[in-house]
Amino acid sequence: MVTRSSNGRPWTFYALAAFFTLFVLFLYGPMSAIFILSFQGPNGGLTFPMNGVSLHWFGALFAQQRSGDFVGSFSRSIALAILVLAMTVVISIMAGLAFRYRFACATAVFYMAIASLIMPGLLLGLGVGLMFQFAGIRPAWFSSALGAQLTWTLPFGLLIMFAVFSRFNRVYEEAARDLGARQWQTLWHVVLPILLPGIIGVALFGFTLSYDEFPRTVIPIGSRNTLPLEIWAMTTDVTSPALYALGTLTTAVSFVVIAAALTSIALIQRRRARRQRGHPDARRGGAEALPRTAGVRVGADAGDA
């Protein structure tokens, strides 16, 4: 018999609650400490106790520094993350469309595509750097580092798109073709809008994984660091809370990107739910289930034909 407390809950509830609390503290405790210490006063150090509260060290990041290039490394990280995002989304969508059909060695191709997830990142970065060197291409953040980071982001993008396509109902495509839509019109006006939440998820993975990537980037990056590499270099030179301020800003950027992606997905789902309430036939999966804009456009194109 399970012992219960005065409010009727078993003791296991409190044990699990305590375990979850410890887990949250372990996960967010270090991040919280860095966040708090980044607001040290001008005479503050790297540890507690706090010596005043100010934004001094955030301003120091943008001032002339003896070591570190925050602005340059941050801009390179953002530019590289956007490139990785775009290529990950496009390649993942194309792969997801291709794997809907049967072809020879499909299973082998799939496992080869995700094999980089279990390989050491440093070795992958070394291999990519050597490959570009043999090809006569100078290592840089927009070439060899881009290729190295794609070995990390593409497997996640592929797995997400495979999961999304596995739940995709092809009746929408059939309805669009019945209305006279061409193949590219069906893809652009019907398939991609339905897959949009999954595409946003792939984009989120591509951006955040690239923005924070270190082991696969450290060797093929060339002479200009990205932000994680710059932070790593600053740990040996910078002995002020400016390093904590930099960590706080970079973490804030990640949270902003995640919040924007989740908000976009929520708005899309709310819009779809509102549209389905206004169109009861959408639940039956017929031609009426097509998005309003897609139906109008396809109908117009069919009439022109």
PDB file of N, CA and C in Angstrom, residues 48-114:
ATOM      1  N   PHE A  48      31.598  35.518  -6.853  1.00  0.00           N
ATOM      2  CA  PHE A  48      30.805  36.184  -5.831  1.00  0.00           C
ATOM      3  C   PHE A  48      31.715  36.526  -4.653  1.00  0.00           C
ATOM      4  N   PRO A  49      31.358  37.556  -3.849  1.00  0.00           N
ATOM      5  CA  PRO A  49      30.116  38.346  -3.862  1.00  0.00           C
ATOM      6  C   PRO A  49      30.143  39.449  -4.909  1.00  0.00           C
ATOM      7  N   MET A  50      28.955  39.962  -5.198  1.00  0.00           N
ATOM      8  CA  MET A  50      28.818  41.045  -6.155  1.00  0.00           C
ATOM      9  C   MET A  50      29.403  42.323  -5.580  1.00  0.00           C
ATOM     10  N   ASN A  51      30.068  43.086  -6.441  1.00  0.00           N
ATOM     11  CA  ASN A  51      30.637  44.376  -6.046  1.00  0.00           C
ATOM     12  C   ASN A  51      29.906  45.473  -6.819  1.00  0.00           C
ATOM     13  N   GLY A  52      28.642  45.655  -6.455  1.00  0.00           N
ATOM     14  CA  GLY A  52      27.818  46.613  -7.163  1.00  0.00           C
ATOM     15  C   GLY A  52      27.096  45.966  -8.335  1.00  0.00           C
ATOM     16  N   VAL A  53      26.173  46.724  -8.916  1.00  0.00           N
ATOM     17  CA  VAL A  53      25.390  46.259 -10.064  1.00  0.00           C
ATOM     18  C   VAL A  53      25.447  47.333 -11.142  1.00  0.00           C
ATOM     19  N   SER A  54      25.816  46.939 -12.354  1.00  0.00           N
ATOM     20  CA  SER A  54      25.909  47.903 -13.444  1.00  0.00           C
ATOM     21  C   SER A  54      25.910  47.169 -14.778  1.00  0.00           C
ATOM     22  N   LEU A  55      25.871  47.946 -15.853  1.00  0.00           N
ATOM     23  CA  LEU A  55      25.990  47.422 -17.217  1.00  0.00           C
ATOM     24  C   LEU A  55      27.370  47.707 -17.794  1.00  0.00           C
ATOM     25  N   HIS A  56      28.327  47.941 -16.917  1.00  0.00           N
ATOM     26  CA  HIS A  56      29.664  48.348 -17.347  1.00  0.00           C
ATOM     27  C   HIS A  56      30.300  47.329 -18.288  1.00  0.00           C
ATOM     28  N   TRP A  57      30.193  46.053 -17.960  1.00  0.00           N
ATOM     29  CA  TRP A  57      30.897  45.025 -18.729  1.00  0.00           C
ATOM     30  C   TRP A  57      30.220  44.744 -20.065  1.00  0.00           C
ATOM     31  N   PHE A  58      28.948  45.072 -20.181  1.00  0.00           N
ATOM     32  CA  PHE A  58      28.303  44.963 -21.488  1.00  0.00           C
ATOM     33  C   PHE A  58      28.821  46.049 -22.425  1.00  0.00           C
ATOM     34  N   GLY A  59      29.011  47.255 -21.875  1.00  0.00           N
ATOM     35  CA  GLY A  59      29.593  48.316 -22.684  1.00  0.00           C
ATOM     36  C   GLY A  59      31.032  48.041 -23.058  1.00  0.00           C
ATOM     37  N   ALA A  60      31.753  47.343 -22.171  1.00  0.00           N
ATOM     38  CA  ALA A  60      33.156  47.030 -22.457  1.00  0.00           C
ATOM     39  C   ALA A  60      33.302  46.093 -23.648  1.00  0.00           C
ATOM     40  N   LEU A  61      32.268  45.311 -23.928  1.00  0.00           N
ATOM     41  CA  LEU A  61      32.347  44.401 -25.072  1.00  0.00           C
ATOM     42  C   LEU A  61      32.464  45.153 -26.390  1.00  0.00           C
ATOM     43  N   PHE A  62      31.837  46.322 -26.468  1.00  0.00           N
ATOM     44  CA  PHE A  62      31.827  47.081 -27.712  1.00  0.00           C
ATOM     45  C   PHE A  62      32.907  48.155 -27.735  1.00  0.00           C
ATOM     46  N   ALA A  63      33.652  48.296 -26.650  1.00  0.00           N
ATOM     47  CA  ALA A  63      34.748  49.252 -26.604  1.00  0.00           C
ATOM     48  C   ALA A  63      36.010  48.614 -27.169  1.00  0.00           C
ATOM     49  N   GLN A  64      37.043  49.424 -27.341  1.00  0.00           N
ATOM     50  CA  GLN A  64      38.317  48.909 -27.822  1.00  0.00           C
ATOM     51  C   GLN A  64      38.902  47.960 -26.790  1.00  0.00           C
ATOM     52  N   GLN A  65      39.258  46.743 -27.222  1.00  0.00           N
ATOM     53  CA  GLN A  65      39.749  45.735 -26.300  1.00  0.00           C
ATOM     54  C   GLN A  65      41.179  45.354 -26.659  1.00  0.00           C
ATOM     55  N   ARG A  66      41.896  44.918 -25.647  1.00  0.00           N
ATOM     56  CA  ARG A  66      43.246  44.430 -25.874  1.00  0.00           C
ATOM     57  C   ARG A  66      43.237  43.027 -26.461  1.00  0.00           C
ATOM     58  N   SER A  67      42.215  42.259 -26.204  1.00  0.00           N
ATOM     59  CA  SER A  67      42.102  40.907 -26.745  1.00  0.00           C
ATOM     60  C   SER A  67      40.641  40.624 -27.032  1.00  0.00           C
ATOM     61  N   GLY A  68      40.407  39.855 -28.063  1.00  0.00           N
ATOM     62  CA  GLY A  68      39.040  39.481 -28.398  1.00  0.00           C
ATOM     63  C   GLY A  68      38.440  40.396 -29.450  1.00  0.00           C
ATOM     64  N   ASP A  69      37.617  39.835 -30.289  1.00  0.00           N
ATOM     65  CA  ASP A  69      36.918  40.576 -31.336  1.00  0.00           C
ATOM     66  C   ASP A  69      35.461  40.158 -31.296  1.00  0.00           C
ATOM     67  N   PHE A  70      34.715  40.729 -30.360  1.00  0.00           N
ATOM     68  CA  PHE A  70      33.335  40.318 -30.161  1.00  0.00           C
ATOM     69  C   PHE A  70      32.472  40.656 -31.361  1.00  0.00           C
ATOM     70  N   VAL A  71      32.562  41.884 -31.844  1.00  0.00           N
ATOM     71  CA  VAL A  71      31.681  42.325 -32.928  1.00  0.00           C
ATOM     72  C   VAL A  71      31.940  41.521 -34.197  1.00  0.00           C
ATOM     73  N   GLY A  72      33.211  41.353 -34.559  1.00  0.00           N
ATOM     74  CA  GLY A  72      33.537  40.607 -35.769  1.00  0.00           C
ATOM     75  C   GLY A  72      33.146  39.146 -35.684  1.00  0.00           C
ATOM     76  N   SER A  73      33.465  38.505 -34.564  1.00  0.00           N
ATOM     77  CA  SER A  73      33.134  37.083 -34.414  1.00  0.00           C
ATOM     78  C   SER A  73      31.625  36.872 -34.333  1.00  0.00           C
ATOM     79  N   PHE A  74      30.919  37.805 -33.704  1.00  0.00           N
ATOM     80  CA  PHE A  74      29.463  37.691 -33.624  1.00  0.00           C
ATOM     81  C   PHE A  74      28.829  37.809 -35.005  1.00  0.00           C
ATOM     82  N   SER A  75      29.284  38.771 -35.799  1.00  0.00           N
ATOM     83  CA  SER A  75      28.728  38.936 -37.148  1.00  0.00           C
ATOM     84  C   SER A  75      29.034  37.726 -38.017  1.00  0.00           C
ATOM     85  N   ARG A  76      30.226  37.154 -37.872  1.00  0.00           N
ATOM     86  CA  ARG A  76      30.547  35.950 -38.645  1.00  0.00           C
ATOM     87  C   ARG A  76      29.687  34.770 -38.214  1.00  0.00           C
ATOM     88  N   SER A  77      29.454  34.630 -36.918  1.00  0.00           N
ATOM     89  CA  SER A  77      28.613  33.532 -36.436  1.00  0.00           C
ATOM     90  C   SER A  77      27.191  33.656 -36.957  1.00  0.00           C
ATOM     91  N   ILE A  78      26.642  34.870 -36.946  1.00  0.00           N
ATOM     92  CA  ILE A  78      25.283  35.076 -37.451  1.00  0.00           C
ATOM     93  C   ILE A  78      25.215  34.789 -38.949  1.00  0.00           C
ATOM     94  N   ALA A  79      26.196  35.300 -39.707  1.00  0.00           N
ATOM     95  CA  ALA A  79      26.197  35.063 -41.151  1.00  0.00           C
ATOM     96  C   ALA A  79      26.342  33.579 -41.467  1.00  0.00           C
ATOM     97  N   LEU A  80      27.238  32.894 -40.752  1.00  0.00           N
ATOM     98  CA  LEU A  80      27.425  31.460 -40.978  1.00  0.00           C
ATOM     99  C   LEU A  80      26.174  30.682 -40.590  1.00  0.00           C
ATOM    100  N   ALA A  81      25.540  31.058 -39.486  1.00  0.00           N
ATOM    101  CA  ALA A  81      24.321  30.370 -39.053  1.00  0.00           C
ATOM    102  C   ALA A  81      23.199  30.545 -40.066  1.00  0.00           C
ATOM    103  N   ILE A  82      23.099  31.717 -40.678  1.00  0.00           N
ATOM    104  CA  ILE A  82      22.064  31.942 -41.693  1.00  0.00           C
ATOM    105  C   ILE A  82      22.336  31.093 -42.933  1.00  0.00           C
ATOM    106  N   LEU A  83      23.602  31.010 -43.345  1.00  0.00           N
ATOM    107  CA  LEU A  83      23.950  30.155 -44.481  1.00  0.00           C
ATOM    108  C   LEU A  83      23.631  28.691 -44.191  1.00  0.00           C
ATOM    109  N   VAL A  84      24.017  28.232 -43.005  1.00  0.00           N
ATOM    110  CA  VAL A  84      23.739  26.846 -42.620  1.00  0.00           C
ATOM    111  C   VAL A  84      22.239  26.607 -42.559  1.00  0.00           C
ATOM    112  N   LEU A  85      21.500  27.559 -41.998  1.00  0.00           N
ATOM    113  CA  LEU A  85      20.036  27.447 -41.928  1.00  0.00           C
ATOM    114  C   LEU A  85      19.441  27.259 -43.318  1.00  0.00           C
ATOM    115  N   ALA A  86      19.823  28.138 -44.254  1.00  0.00           N
ATOM    116  CA  ALA A  86      19.239  28.082 -45.594  1.00  0.00           C
ATOM    117  C   ALA A  86      19.558  26.762 -46.288  1.00  0.00           C
ATOM    118  N   MET A  87      20.815  26.329 -46.225  1.00  0.00           N
ATOM    119  CA  MET A  87      21.200  25.095 -46.905  1.00  0.00           C
ATOM    120  C   MET A  87      20.580  23.876 -46.230  1.00  0.00           C
ATOM    121  N   THR A  88      20.481  23.894 -44.911  1.00  0.00           N
ATOM    122  CA  THR A  88      19.870  22.772 -44.202  1.00  0.00           C
ATOM    123  C   THR A  88      18.398  22.635 -44.558  1.00  0.00           C
ATOM    124  N   VAL A  89      17.689  23.752 -44.622  1.00  0.00           N
ATOM    125  CA  VAL A  89      16.262  23.713 -44.962  1.00  0.00           C
ATOM    126  C   VAL A  89      16.057  23.195 -46.383  1.00  0.00           C
ATOM    127  N   VAL A  90      16.798  23.740 -47.338  1.00  0.00           N
ATOM    128  CA  VAL A  90      16.610  23.352 -48.740  1.00  0.00           C
ATOM    129  C   VAL A  90      16.957  21.881 -48.953  1.00  0.00           C
ATOM    130  N   ILE A  91      18.110  21.447 -48.444  1.00  0.00           N
ATOM    131  CA  ILE A  91      18.534  20.058 -48.652  1.00  0.00           C
ATOM    132  C   ILE A  91      17.601  19.097 -47.924  1.00  0.00           C
ATOM    133  N   SER A  92      17.152  19.456 -46.733  1.00  0.00           N
ATOM    134  CA  SER A  92      16.262  18.573 -45.975  1.00  0.00           C
ATOM    135  C   SER A  92      14.921  18.406 -46.675  1.00  0.00           C
ATOM    136  N   ILE A  93      14.376  19.495 -47.219  1.00  0.00           N
ATOM    137  CA  ILE A  93      13.110  19.394 -47.951  1.00  0.00           C
ATOM    138  C   ILE A  93      13.279  18.519 -49.189  1.00  0.00           C
ATOM    139  N   MET A  94      14.359  18.730 -49.931  1.00  0.00           N
ATOM    140  CA  MET A  94      14.594  17.930 -51.132  1.00  0.00           C
ATOM    141  C   MET A  94      14.764  16.454 -50.782  1.00  0.00           C
ATOM    142  N   ALA A  95      15.503  16.179 -49.702  1.00  0.00           N
ATOM    143  CA  ALA A  95      15.690  14.787 -49.291  1.00  0.00           C
ATOM    144  C   ALA A  95      14.379  14.172 -48.823  1.00  0.00           C
ATOM    145  N   GLY A  96      13.579  14.949 -48.086  1.00  0.00           N
ATOM    146  CA  GLY A  96      12.290  14.436 -47.641  1.00  0.00           C
ATOM    147  C   GLY A  96      11.373  14.103 -48.799  1.00  0.00           C
ATOM    148  N   LEU A  97      11.367  14.954 -49.828  1.00  0.00           N
ATOM    149  CA  LEU A  97      10.559  14.673 -51.014  1.00  0.00           C
ATOM    150  C   LEU A  97      11.067  13.438 -51.748  1.00  0.00           C
ATOM    151  N   ALA A  98      12.393  13.291 -51.817  1.00  0.00           N
ATOM    152  CA  ALA A  98      12.962  12.143 -52.533  1.00  0.00           C
ATOM    153  C   ALA A  98      12.662  10.831 -51.821  1.00  0.00           C
ATOM    154  N   PHE A  99      12.729  10.835 -50.491  1.00  0.00           N
ATOM    155  CA  PHE A  99      12.550   9.596 -49.743  1.00  0.00           C
ATOM    156  C   PHE A  99      11.083   9.179 -49.637  1.00  0.00           C
ATOM    157  N   ARG A 100      10.177   9.975 -50.187  1.00  0.00           N
ATOM    158  CA  ARG A 100       8.787   9.515 -50.242  1.00  0.00           C
ATOM    159  C   ARG A 100       8.601   8.421 -51.286  1.00  0.00           C
ATOM    160  N   TYR A 101       9.568   8.295 -52.173  1.00  0.00           N
ATOM    161  CA  TYR A 101       9.497   7.290 -53.231  1.00  0.00           C
ATOM    162  C   TYR A 101      10.549   6.211 -52.986  1.00  0.00           C
ATOM    163  N   ARG A 102      10.281   5.047 -53.454  1.00  0.00           N
ATOM    164  CA  ARG A 102      11.204   3.934 -53.292  1.00  0.00           C
ATOM    165  C   ARG A 102      12.289   3.996 -54.366  1.00  0.00           C
ATOM    166  N   PHE A 103      13.515   3.785 -53.945  1.00  0.00           N
ATOM    167  CA  PHE A 103      14.625   3.709 -54.889  1.00  0.00           C
ATOM    168  C   PHE A 103      15.682   2.780 -54.316  1.00  0.00           C
ATOM    169  N   ALA A 104      16.592   2.357 -55.161  1.00  0.00           N
ATOM    170  CA  ALA A 104      17.597   1.378 -54.756  1.00  0.00           C
ATOM    171  C   ALA A 104      18.504   1.946 -53.671  1.00  0.00           C
ATOM    172  N   CYS A 105      18.822   1.119 -52.694  1.00  0.00           N
ATOM    173  CA  CYS A 105      19.756   1.469 -51.617  1.00  0.00           C
ATOM    174  C   CYS A 105      19.256   2.643 -50.775  1.00  0.00           C
ATOM    175  N   ALA A 106      17.946   2.818 -50.660  1.00  0.00           N
ATOM    176  CA  ALA A 106      17.406   3.935 -49.877  1.00  0.00           C
ATOM    177  C   ALA A 106      17.814   3.826 -48.411  1.00  0.00           C
ATOM    178  N   THR A 107      17.771   2.618 -47.859  1.00  0.00           N
ATOM    179  CA  THR A 107      18.142   2.438 -46.454  1.00  0.00           C
ATOM    180  C   THR A 107      19.608   2.762 -46.225  1.00  0.00           C
ATOM    181  N   ALA A 108      20.475   2.311 -47.134  1.00  0.00           N
ATOM    182  CA  ALA A 108      21.905   2.592 -46.995  1.00  0.00           C
ATOM    183  C   ALA A 108      22.180   4.088 -47.091  1.00  0.00           C
ATOM    184  N   VAL A 109      21.504   4.760 -48.020  1.00  0.00           N
ATOM    185  CA  VAL A 109      21.684   6.209 -48.161  1.00  0.00           C
ATOM    186  C   VAL A 109      21.234   6.932 -46.896  1.00  0.00           C
ATOM    187  N   PHE A 110      20.132   6.477 -46.303  1.00  0.00           N
ATOM    188  CA  PHE A 110      19.630   7.114 -45.086  1.00  0.00           C
ATOM    189  C   PHE A 110      20.648   7.001 -43.951  1.00  0.00           C
ATOM    190  N   TYR A 111      21.173   5.805 -43.732  1.00  0.00           N
ATOM    191  CA  TYR A 111      22.116   5.630 -42.632  1.00  0.00           C
ATOM    192  C   TYR A 111      23.439   6.344 -42.895  1.00  0.00           C
ATOM    193  N   MET A 112      23.839   6.433 -44.140  1.00  0.00           N
ATOM    194  CA  MET A 112      25.041   7.197 -44.457  1.00  0.00           C
ATOM    195  C   MET A 112      24.824   8.682 -44.196  1.00  0.00           C
ATOM    196  N   ALA A 113      23.593   9.163 -44.425  1.00  0.00           N
ATOM    197  CA  ALA A 113      23.302  10.582 -44.233  1.00  0.00           C
ATOM    198  C   ALA A 113      23.342  10.988 -42.770  1.00  0.00           C
ATOM    199  N   ILE A 114      22.968  10.068 -41.870  1.00  0.00           N
ATOM    200  CA  ILE A 114      22.934  10.416 -40.449  1.00  0.00           C
ATOM    201  C   ILE A 114      24.127   9.856 -39.686  1.00  0.00           C
TER     202      ILE A 114
END
